[in-house]
Amino acid sequence: HEVLLDSTDSLEPLGHCLCCECGIPVSPNPANICVACLRSKVDISQGIPKQVSISFCKQCQRYFQPPGTWIQCALESRELLALCLKKIKAPLSKVRLVDAGFVWTEPHSKRLKVKLTIQKEVMNGAILQQVFVVDYVVQSQMCGDCHRVEAKDFWKAVIQVRQKTLHKKTFYYLEQLILKYGMHQNTLRIKEIHDGLDFYYSSKQHAQKMVEFLQCTVPCRYKASQRLISQDIHSNTYNYKSTFSVEIVPICKDNVVCLSPKLAQSLGNMNQICVCIRVTSAIHLIDPNTLQVADVDGSTFWSHPFNSLCHPKQLEEFIVMDCSIVRDIKRGAGAGMISKKHTLGEVWVQKTSEMNTDKQYFCRTHLGHLLNPGDLVLGFDLANCNLNDEHVNKMNSDRVPDVVLIKKSYNRTKRQRRRNWKLKELARERENMDTDDERQYQDFLEDLEEDETIRKNVNIYRDSTIPVESDTDDEGAPRISLAEMLEDLHISQDATGEEGTSMMT
């Protein structure tokens, strides 16, 4: 305690006077009383609570600011000090606050100590200054947002992403894009069902942002609807639940499609039978007879829809009997772009299931740069397949190839054993996981190894548990180089217990 002289008092009388209570000599002051006696008679901190509770949400690391706001504050920050002072705002209004500051406490002690310096005018105009500490007890309380997240049943908007196809390659690619750009951070939960994914959100704005992201990454269309949950006629407020139904084009990589004559003509007089080489923000098609390529975006597809001719399980294994490169490619009037990454070849193939016969098939393929006599290749046998498609039925049978080759076949077991990289997955609820899903996921991993264009959009992480092997017994299967892989980042702690250097494992 300190007794301060009032500015109106004169400093002319020098010397000492006796305290009117205890009689000890003191410097002259308006109350003519010593500090000890004044302190025993007057406590200017009376009415200010010395222990106050403050609410803290452990999930989102926010403090509660009455009446209904949760704010983010760092320890010993100005924002947290202002929040603490607001808790005792009413008692502090009766005194003059001179200084306030934090007293250091252990971060895990759930205690905040604030040192206050206050002044107040007491007897006969004397100003008394006092320093004391207010102890704040941090109590755990879950905020409303985190409570709704933990409940997992409260949502304001849902996005139902569907694709009417039998293969999930597009969804696996979409999953990696969502992880790369962090679009899953605002979701309450993600639920996987047999033909798509459901994304649940606590606000409609987050769902709209996700729909815009889907439109930029995959060819799709969507419909929006909303259902009224409750309303308040007095304040004119309404509570809706919104649903966004997103439909991705029913075409996957390695599908054989038949275009409508009008669409094929608009794409540069392509042949109607084409192969889908990848699906990104558009459908990328290639004509196996001329190497002509074209991109079909979502709006064009929905205007001129086409379907896959064959089921992925109808892929058959062929052996290459003879292969020759076509050097001179005849191009018709108005032809479009030619692929520079592929080579046109004419091949004779035979089914591995018909090796005891002499039946062979002749076809043109865009895989001329990969195939040699004796290689195994996967393709569709259109000659012996029941094609139920409106565009194929109207085509001249001479223009429908007997066999369409899709990709070269390698030893899958050896490829899995030598794969020294991995991908991250979304945390989601699964209805069931069968062996067919695992096979489709392995197909997607093989597509990443074979297609550098898709690989650029995916974060690939090195798997340190699998050693790097030499290429002595490699059969030529494409592999991902170490330069294209990322390392898993782990934050370790140094000897002082603080976050130290980031270590790469």
Short mmCIF file of C-alpha atoms in Angstrom, two decimals, residues 151-487:
data_model
loop_
_atom_site.label_atom_id
_atom_site.label_comp_id
_atom_site.label_asym_id
_atom_site.label_seq_id
_atom_site.Cartn_x
_atom_site.Cartn_y
_atom_site.Cartn_z
CA ALA A 151 -22.92 -35.22 -32.06
CA LYS A 152 -22.38 -36.11 -35.77
CA ASP A 153 -26.10 -35.91 -36.38
CA PHE A 154 -26.42 -32.15 -36.58
CA TRP A 155 -25.84 -30.79 -40.06
CA LYS A 156 -27.14 -27.87 -42.09
CA ALA A 157 -26.05 -29.03 -45.55
CA VAL A 158 -25.12 -32.30 -47.23
CA ILE A 159 -23.46 -32.95 -50.60
CA GLN A 160 -24.36 -36.28 -52.21
CA VAL A 161 -21.71 -37.09 -54.82
CA ARG A 162 -22.73 -39.91 -57.14
CA GLN A 163 -21.34 -41.57 -60.24
CA LYS A 164 -23.35 -44.19 -62.10
CA THR A 165 -20.48 -46.45 -62.99
CA LEU A 166 -19.04 -49.74 -61.83
CA HIS A 167 -15.51 -48.48 -61.18
CA LYS A 168 -14.35 -46.03 -58.49
CA LYS A 169 -11.26 -44.65 -60.22
CA THR A 170 -12.74 -41.17 -60.46
CA PHE A 171 -13.60 -41.19 -56.76
CA TYR A 172 -10.09 -42.28 -55.81
CA TYR A 173 -8.68 -39.42 -57.89
CA LEU A 174 -11.18 -36.97 -56.39
CA GLU A 175 -10.23 -38.13 -52.88
CA GLN A 176 -6.58 -37.23 -53.49
CA LEU A 177 -7.52 -33.79 -54.81
CA ILE A 178 -9.65 -33.11 -51.71
CA LEU A 179 -6.74 -34.11 -49.48
CA LYS A 180 -4.21 -32.04 -51.43
CA TYR A 181 -6.23 -28.81 -51.22
CA GLY A 182 -7.64 -29.44 -47.71
CA MET A 183 -11.28 -29.29 -48.78
CA HIS A 184 -12.25 -31.86 -46.12
CA GLN A 185 -11.42 -29.65 -43.12
CA ASN A 186 -14.89 -28.10 -42.74
CA THR A 187 -16.81 -31.36 -42.97
CA LEU A 188 -18.65 -32.75 -39.97
CA ARG A 189 -18.31 -36.27 -41.33
CA ILE A 190 -17.84 -38.15 -44.59
CA LYS A 191 -19.86 -41.25 -45.32
CA GLU A 192 -19.04 -43.70 -48.11
CA ILE A 193 -21.84 -45.67 -49.71
CA HIS A 194 -21.85 -48.12 -52.59
CA ASP A 195 -22.14 -45.56 -55.41
CA GLY A 196 -20.64 -42.39 -53.97
CA LEU A 197 -19.78 -40.18 -51.00
CA ASP A 198 -21.83 -37.97 -48.67
CA PHE A 199 -20.24 -34.82 -47.19
CA TYR A 200 -21.98 -33.25 -44.18
CA TYR A 201 -21.46 -29.57 -43.24
CA SER A 202 -22.55 -27.28 -40.43
CA SER A 203 -23.19 -24.35 -42.78
CA LYS A 204 -24.52 -23.96 -46.30
CA GLN A 205 -21.60 -21.70 -47.28
CA HIS A 206 -19.06 -24.49 -46.70
CA ALA A 207 -21.14 -26.85 -48.84
CA GLN A 208 -21.37 -24.31 -51.67
CA LYS A 209 -17.60 -23.90 -51.60
CA MET A 210 -17.19 -27.67 -51.92
CA VAL A 211 -19.62 -27.81 -54.86
CA GLU A 212 -17.61 -25.12 -56.66
CA PHE A 213 -14.45 -27.14 -56.04
CA LEU A 214 -16.07 -30.28 -57.51
CA GLN A 215 -17.14 -28.39 -60.62
CA CYS A 216 -13.55 -27.25 -61.19
CA THR A 217 -11.96 -30.69 -60.71
CA VAL A 218 -14.31 -33.25 -62.31
CA PRO A 219 -16.97 -32.95 -65.05
CA CYS A 220 -20.26 -32.94 -63.18
CA ARG A 221 -23.63 -31.26 -62.69
CA TYR A 222 -25.62 -30.58 -59.54
CA LYS A 223 -29.08 -29.83 -58.22
CA ALA A 224 -29.82 -27.97 -54.99
CA SER A 225 -32.82 -28.36 -52.72
CA GLN A 226 -33.71 -27.34 -49.18
CA ARG A 227 -36.18 -28.47 -46.53
CA LEU A 228 -37.72 -26.22 -43.88
CA ILE A 229 -36.96 -27.47 -40.36
CA SER A 230 -38.36 -24.68 -38.18
CA GLN A 231 -39.34 -21.03 -38.30
CA ASP A 232 -39.94 -18.12 -35.95
CA ILE A 233 -42.80 -15.94 -37.19
CA HIS A 234 -42.00 -13.20 -34.66
CA SER A 235 -38.38 -12.64 -35.73
CA ASN A 236 -38.96 -13.85 -39.31
CA THR A 237 -36.11 -16.39 -39.15
CA TYR A 238 -36.11 -19.76 -40.88
CA ASN A 239 -34.05 -22.89 -40.34
CA TYR A 240 -33.36 -24.93 -43.48
CA LYS A 241 -31.43 -28.09 -44.30
CA SER A 242 -29.86 -27.94 -47.76
CA THR A 243 -29.03 -30.85 -50.04
CA PHE A 244 -26.73 -30.68 -53.06
CA SER A 245 -26.94 -33.64 -55.44
CA VAL A 246 -23.76 -33.81 -57.55
CA GLU A 247 -23.63 -36.26 -60.45
CA ILE A 248 -20.25 -37.05 -62.01
CA VAL A 249 -20.16 -38.18 -65.63
CA PRO A 250 -20.51 -42.00 -65.82
CA ILE A 251 -17.19 -42.44 -67.65
CA CYS A 252 -13.95 -43.73 -66.13
CA LYS A 253 -10.42 -44.19 -67.37
CA ASP A 254 -9.94 -47.14 -69.79
CA ASN A 255 -13.59 -47.16 -70.82
CA VAL A 256 -14.46 -47.76 -74.50
CA VAL A 257 -17.18 -45.34 -75.59
CA CYS A 258 -19.22 -44.72 -78.70
CA LEU A 259 -19.85 -41.06 -79.53
CA SER A 260 -22.88 -39.75 -81.33
CA PRO A 261 -22.20 -38.83 -84.98
CA LYS A 262 -22.86 -35.15 -84.27
CA LEU A 263 -20.43 -35.05 -81.34
CA ALA A 264 -17.73 -37.00 -83.23
CA GLN A 265 -17.98 -34.53 -86.11
CA SER A 266 -17.74 -31.53 -83.79
CA LEU A 267 -14.59 -32.96 -82.20
CA GLY A 268 -12.69 -32.98 -85.51
CA ASN A 269 -14.33 -35.83 -87.46
CA MET A 270 -13.19 -38.49 -85.00
CA ASN A 271 -14.22 -42.10 -85.23
CA GLN A 272 -17.16 -42.86 -83.00
CA ILE A 273 -15.36 -45.67 -81.12
CA CYS A 274 -12.87 -44.04 -78.72
CA VAL A 275 -10.95 -44.89 -75.57
CA CYS A 276 -11.03 -42.71 -72.44
CA ILE A 277 -7.39 -42.25 -71.41
CA ARG A 278 -8.09 -40.11 -68.30
CA VAL A 279 -10.78 -38.12 -66.49
CA THR A 280 -9.72 -34.85 -64.87
CA SER A 281 -11.72 -31.62 -65.25
CA ALA A 282 -12.77 -33.03 -68.64
CA ILE A 283 -13.04 -36.42 -70.36
CA HIS A 284 -9.91 -37.05 -72.44
CA LEU A 285 -10.59 -39.32 -75.42
CA ILE A 286 -8.27 -40.86 -78.02
CA ASP A 287 -9.14 -42.52 -81.31
CA PRO A 288 -7.14 -45.79 -81.46
CA ASN A 289 -7.31 -45.76 -85.28
CA THR A 290 -5.84 -42.30 -85.90
CA LEU A 291 -4.36 -41.14 -82.52
CA GLN A 292 -6.67 -38.12 -82.66
CA VAL A 293 -7.44 -36.74 -79.18
CA ALA A 294 -10.27 -34.59 -77.88
CA ASP A 295 -11.51 -33.22 -74.57
CA VAL A 296 -15.17 -33.36 -73.60
CA ASP A 297 -16.21 -31.10 -70.73
CA GLY A 298 -19.24 -31.59 -68.50
CA SER A 299 -21.64 -29.33 -70.38
CA THR A 300 -20.78 -30.95 -73.71
CA PHE A 301 -21.26 -34.42 -72.26
CA TRP A 302 -24.71 -33.67 -70.83
CA SER A 303 -25.73 -32.17 -74.19
CA HIS A 304 -24.53 -35.24 -76.11
CA PRO A 305 -24.36 -38.10 -73.58
CA PHE A 306 -22.61 -41.40 -74.27
CA ASN A 307 -22.00 -44.52 -72.21
CA SER A 308 -19.30 -47.11 -71.70
CA LEU A 309 -19.68 -50.06 -74.06
CA CYS A 310 -18.14 -52.74 -71.84
CA HIS A 311 -17.98 -53.67 -68.18
CA PRO A 312 -14.48 -53.45 -66.63
CA LYS A 313 -14.70 -57.14 -65.78
CA GLN A 314 -15.00 -57.89 -69.51
CA LEU A 315 -11.33 -57.00 -70.00
CA GLU A 316 -9.57 -59.97 -71.57
CA GLU A 317 -5.90 -60.80 -71.81
CA PHE A 318 -4.32 -61.03 -75.26
CA ILE A 319 -0.83 -61.95 -76.38
CA VAL A 320 0.81 -59.90 -79.11
CA MET A 321 1.76 -62.08 -82.07
CA ASP A 322 3.02 -59.31 -84.36
CA CYS A 323 3.28 -55.54 -84.14
CA SER A 324 4.24 -52.94 -86.73
CA ILE A 325 4.41 -49.16 -86.43
CA VAL A 326 2.29 -47.03 -88.77
CA ARG A 327 4.44 -44.14 -89.92
CA ASP A 328 2.13 -42.36 -92.37
CA ILE A 329 -1.16 -41.43 -90.77
CA LYS A 330 -3.82 -40.29 -93.22
CA ARG A 331 -5.76 -37.38 -91.84
CA GLY A 332 -9.14 -36.34 -93.14
CA ALA A 333 -10.47 -32.86 -93.63
CA GLY A 334 -11.03 -30.95 -90.41
CA ALA A 335 -9.12 -33.49 -88.29
CA GLY A 336 -8.22 -32.44 -84.76
CA MET A 337 -5.08 -32.75 -82.68
CA ILE A 338 -2.87 -35.85 -82.78
CA SER A 339 -1.39 -37.27 -79.57
CA LYS A 340 2.41 -36.94 -79.34
CA LYS A 341 2.68 -39.37 -76.41
CA HIS A 342 1.30 -42.36 -78.29
CA THR A 343 2.40 -44.30 -81.36
CA LEU A 344 -0.01 -45.84 -83.84
CA GLY A 345 0.54 -49.53 -84.37
CA GLU A 346 -1.06 -52.41 -86.27
CA VAL A 347 -1.03 -55.63 -84.25
CA TRP A 348 -2.13 -59.23 -84.48
CA VAL A 349 -3.26 -60.57 -81.11
CA GLN A 350 -4.59 -63.84 -79.77
CA LYS A 351 -6.50 -64.53 -76.58
CA THR A 352 -4.48 -66.32 -73.93
CA SER A 353 -7.58 -68.45 -73.27
CA GLU A 354 -7.57 -69.59 -76.95
CA MET A 355 -3.93 -70.55 -77.32
CA ASN A 356 -4.92 -74.05 -78.43
CA THR A 357 -6.63 -72.56 -81.49
CA ASP A 358 -5.34 -70.53 -84.43
CA LYS A 359 -7.87 -67.70 -84.10
CA GLN A 360 -6.21 -64.29 -84.18
CA TYR A 361 -7.50 -60.73 -84.29
CA PHE A 362 -6.17 -57.73 -86.19
CA CYS A 363 -6.58 -54.19 -84.85
CA ARG A 364 -5.05 -50.76 -84.70
CA THR A 365 -3.95 -49.43 -81.34
CA HIS A 366 -2.52 -46.33 -79.71
CA LEU A 367 -0.07 -48.51 -77.71
CA GLY A 368 2.40 -49.07 -80.54
CA HIS A 369 5.27 -47.59 -78.49
CA LEU A 370 4.77 -50.17 -75.71
CA LEU A 371 3.99 -53.44 -77.48
CA ASN A 372 6.38 -56.06 -78.78
CA PRO A 373 5.70 -59.63 -79.96
CA GLY A 374 5.13 -61.84 -76.93
CA ASP A 375 3.81 -59.07 -74.66
CA LEU A 376 0.56 -59.43 -72.78
CA VAL A 377 -2.07 -56.73 -73.26
CA LEU A 378 -5.57 -56.15 -71.90
CA GLY A 379 -8.43 -55.28 -74.22
CA PHE A 380 -12.10 -55.67 -75.05
CA ASP A 381 -13.36 -58.24 -77.54
CA LEU A 382 -16.09 -56.29 -79.31
CA ALA A 383 -16.57 -58.97 -82.00
CA ASN A 384 -17.93 -61.51 -79.50
CA CYS A 385 -19.55 -59.02 -77.12
CA ASN A 386 -23.21 -58.12 -76.95
CA LEU A 387 -23.14 -54.33 -77.40
CA ASN A 388 -26.36 -52.68 -76.32
CA ASP A 389 -25.81 -49.07 -77.35
CA GLU A 390 -27.99 -46.86 -79.54
CA HIS A 391 -25.05 -45.29 -81.38
CA VAL A 392 -23.30 -48.64 -82.07
CA ASN A 393 -26.51 -50.16 -83.41
CA LYS A 394 -26.73 -47.39 -86.03
CA MET A 395 -23.08 -47.76 -87.10
CA ASN A 396 -21.86 -49.74 -90.07
CA SER A 397 -20.47 -53.03 -88.73
CA ASP A 398 -17.27 -52.54 -90.80
CA ARG A 399 -16.41 -49.45 -88.73
CA VAL A 400 -16.64 -51.31 -85.40
CA PRO A 401 -13.24 -52.86 -84.56
CA ASP A 402 -13.03 -56.50 -83.48
CA VAL A 403 -10.69 -55.74 -80.57
CA VAL A 404 -9.85 -52.52 -78.73
CA LEU A 405 -6.62 -52.73 -76.73
CA ILE A 406 -6.56 -50.73 -73.50
CA LYS A 407 -3.22 -51.16 -71.71
CA LYS A 408 -0.20 -53.39 -71.44
CA SER A 409 -0.37 -56.09 -68.78
CA TYR A 410 2.31 -56.55 -66.10
CA ASN A 411 2.77 -58.86 -63.14
CA ARG A 412 0.56 -57.26 -60.48
CA THR A 413 2.07 -59.17 -57.54
CA LYS A 414 5.58 -58.01 -58.43
CA ARG A 415 4.40 -54.43 -58.89
CA GLN A 416 2.78 -54.37 -55.45
CA ARG A 417 5.88 -55.79 -53.81
CA ARG A 418 8.16 -53.20 -55.41
CA ARG A 419 5.85 -50.22 -54.77
CA ASN A 420 7.75 -48.00 -52.32
CA TRP A 421 5.17 -45.22 -52.05
CA LYS A 422 1.74 -44.71 -50.56
CA LEU A 423 -1.24 -42.35 -50.56
CA LYS A 424 -3.24 -40.77 -47.76
CA GLU A 425 -6.94 -41.49 -47.34
CA LEU A 426 -9.92 -39.51 -46.13
CA ALA A 427 -11.26 -40.43 -42.70
CA ARG A 428 -14.75 -41.63 -43.57
CA GLU A 429 -17.43 -44.07 -42.55
CA ARG A 430 -17.59 -47.14 -44.76
CA GLU A 431 -20.61 -49.35 -45.21
CA ASN A 432 -18.61 -52.36 -46.36
CA MET A 433 -15.22 -53.01 -47.94
CA ASP A 434 -15.07 -55.97 -50.30
CA THR A 435 -12.29 -57.47 -52.38
CA ASP A 436 -13.54 -55.73 -55.51
CA ASP A 437 -12.85 -52.32 -53.91
CA GLU A 438 -9.29 -53.39 -53.15
CA ARG A 439 -8.80 -54.53 -56.74
CA GLN A 440 -10.12 -51.22 -58.05
CA TYR A 441 -7.81 -49.32 -55.69
CA GLN A 442 -4.83 -51.28 -57.03
CA ASP A 443 -5.96 -50.37 -60.56
CA PHE A 444 -5.90 -46.70 -59.54
CA LEU A 445 -2.38 -47.03 -58.10
CA GLU A 446 -1.22 -48.61 -61.36
CA ASP A 447 -2.80 -45.75 -63.31
CA LEU A 448 -0.77 -43.28 -61.25
CA GLU A 449 2.41 -45.14 -62.15
CA GLU A 450 1.53 -45.17 -65.84
CA ASP A 451 0.12 -41.64 -66.27
CA GLU A 452 2.33 -38.71 -65.36
CA THR A 453 -0.43 -36.16 -66.06
CA ILE A 454 -2.68 -37.52 -63.29
CA ARG A 455 0.32 -37.95 -61.00
CA LYS A 456 1.04 -34.21 -61.02
CA ASN A 457 -2.22 -33.49 -59.19
CA VAL A 458 -1.69 -36.07 -56.43
CA ASN A 459 0.51 -35.94 -53.33
CA ILE A 460 2.55 -39.16 -53.28
CA TYR A 461 4.44 -40.07 -50.10
CA ARG A 462 7.46 -42.27 -49.79
CA ASP A 463 6.90 -45.51 -47.86
CA SER A 464 10.03 -45.93 -45.75
CA THR A 465 9.02 -49.46 -44.71
CA ILE A 466 9.73 -50.78 -48.22
CA PRO A 467 13.38 -50.66 -49.31
CA VAL A 468 14.41 -49.29 -52.68
CA GLU A 469 15.20 -52.25 -54.94
CA SER A 470 17.39 -52.39 -57.99
CA ASP A 471 15.96 -52.71 -61.48
CA THR A 472 17.76 -55.94 -62.34
CA ASP A 473 14.66 -58.14 -62.63
CA ASP A 474 12.29 -55.37 -63.64
CA GLU A 475 10.02 -56.35 -66.52
CA GLY A 476 9.67 -52.76 -67.71
CA ALA A 477 6.64 -51.82 -65.61
CA PRO A 478 6.38 -48.04 -65.12
CA ARG A 479 7.45 -46.79 -61.70
CA ILE A 480 7.37 -43.49 -59.82
CA SER A 481 10.76 -41.88 -59.24
CA LEU A 482 11.90 -40.80 -55.78
CA ALA A 483 12.01 -37.18 -56.97
CA GLU A 484 8.21 -37.21 -57.33
CA MET A 485 7.60 -38.44 -53.78
CA LEU A 486 7.04 -36.38 -50.65
CA GLU A 487 8.23 -37.21 -47.16
#
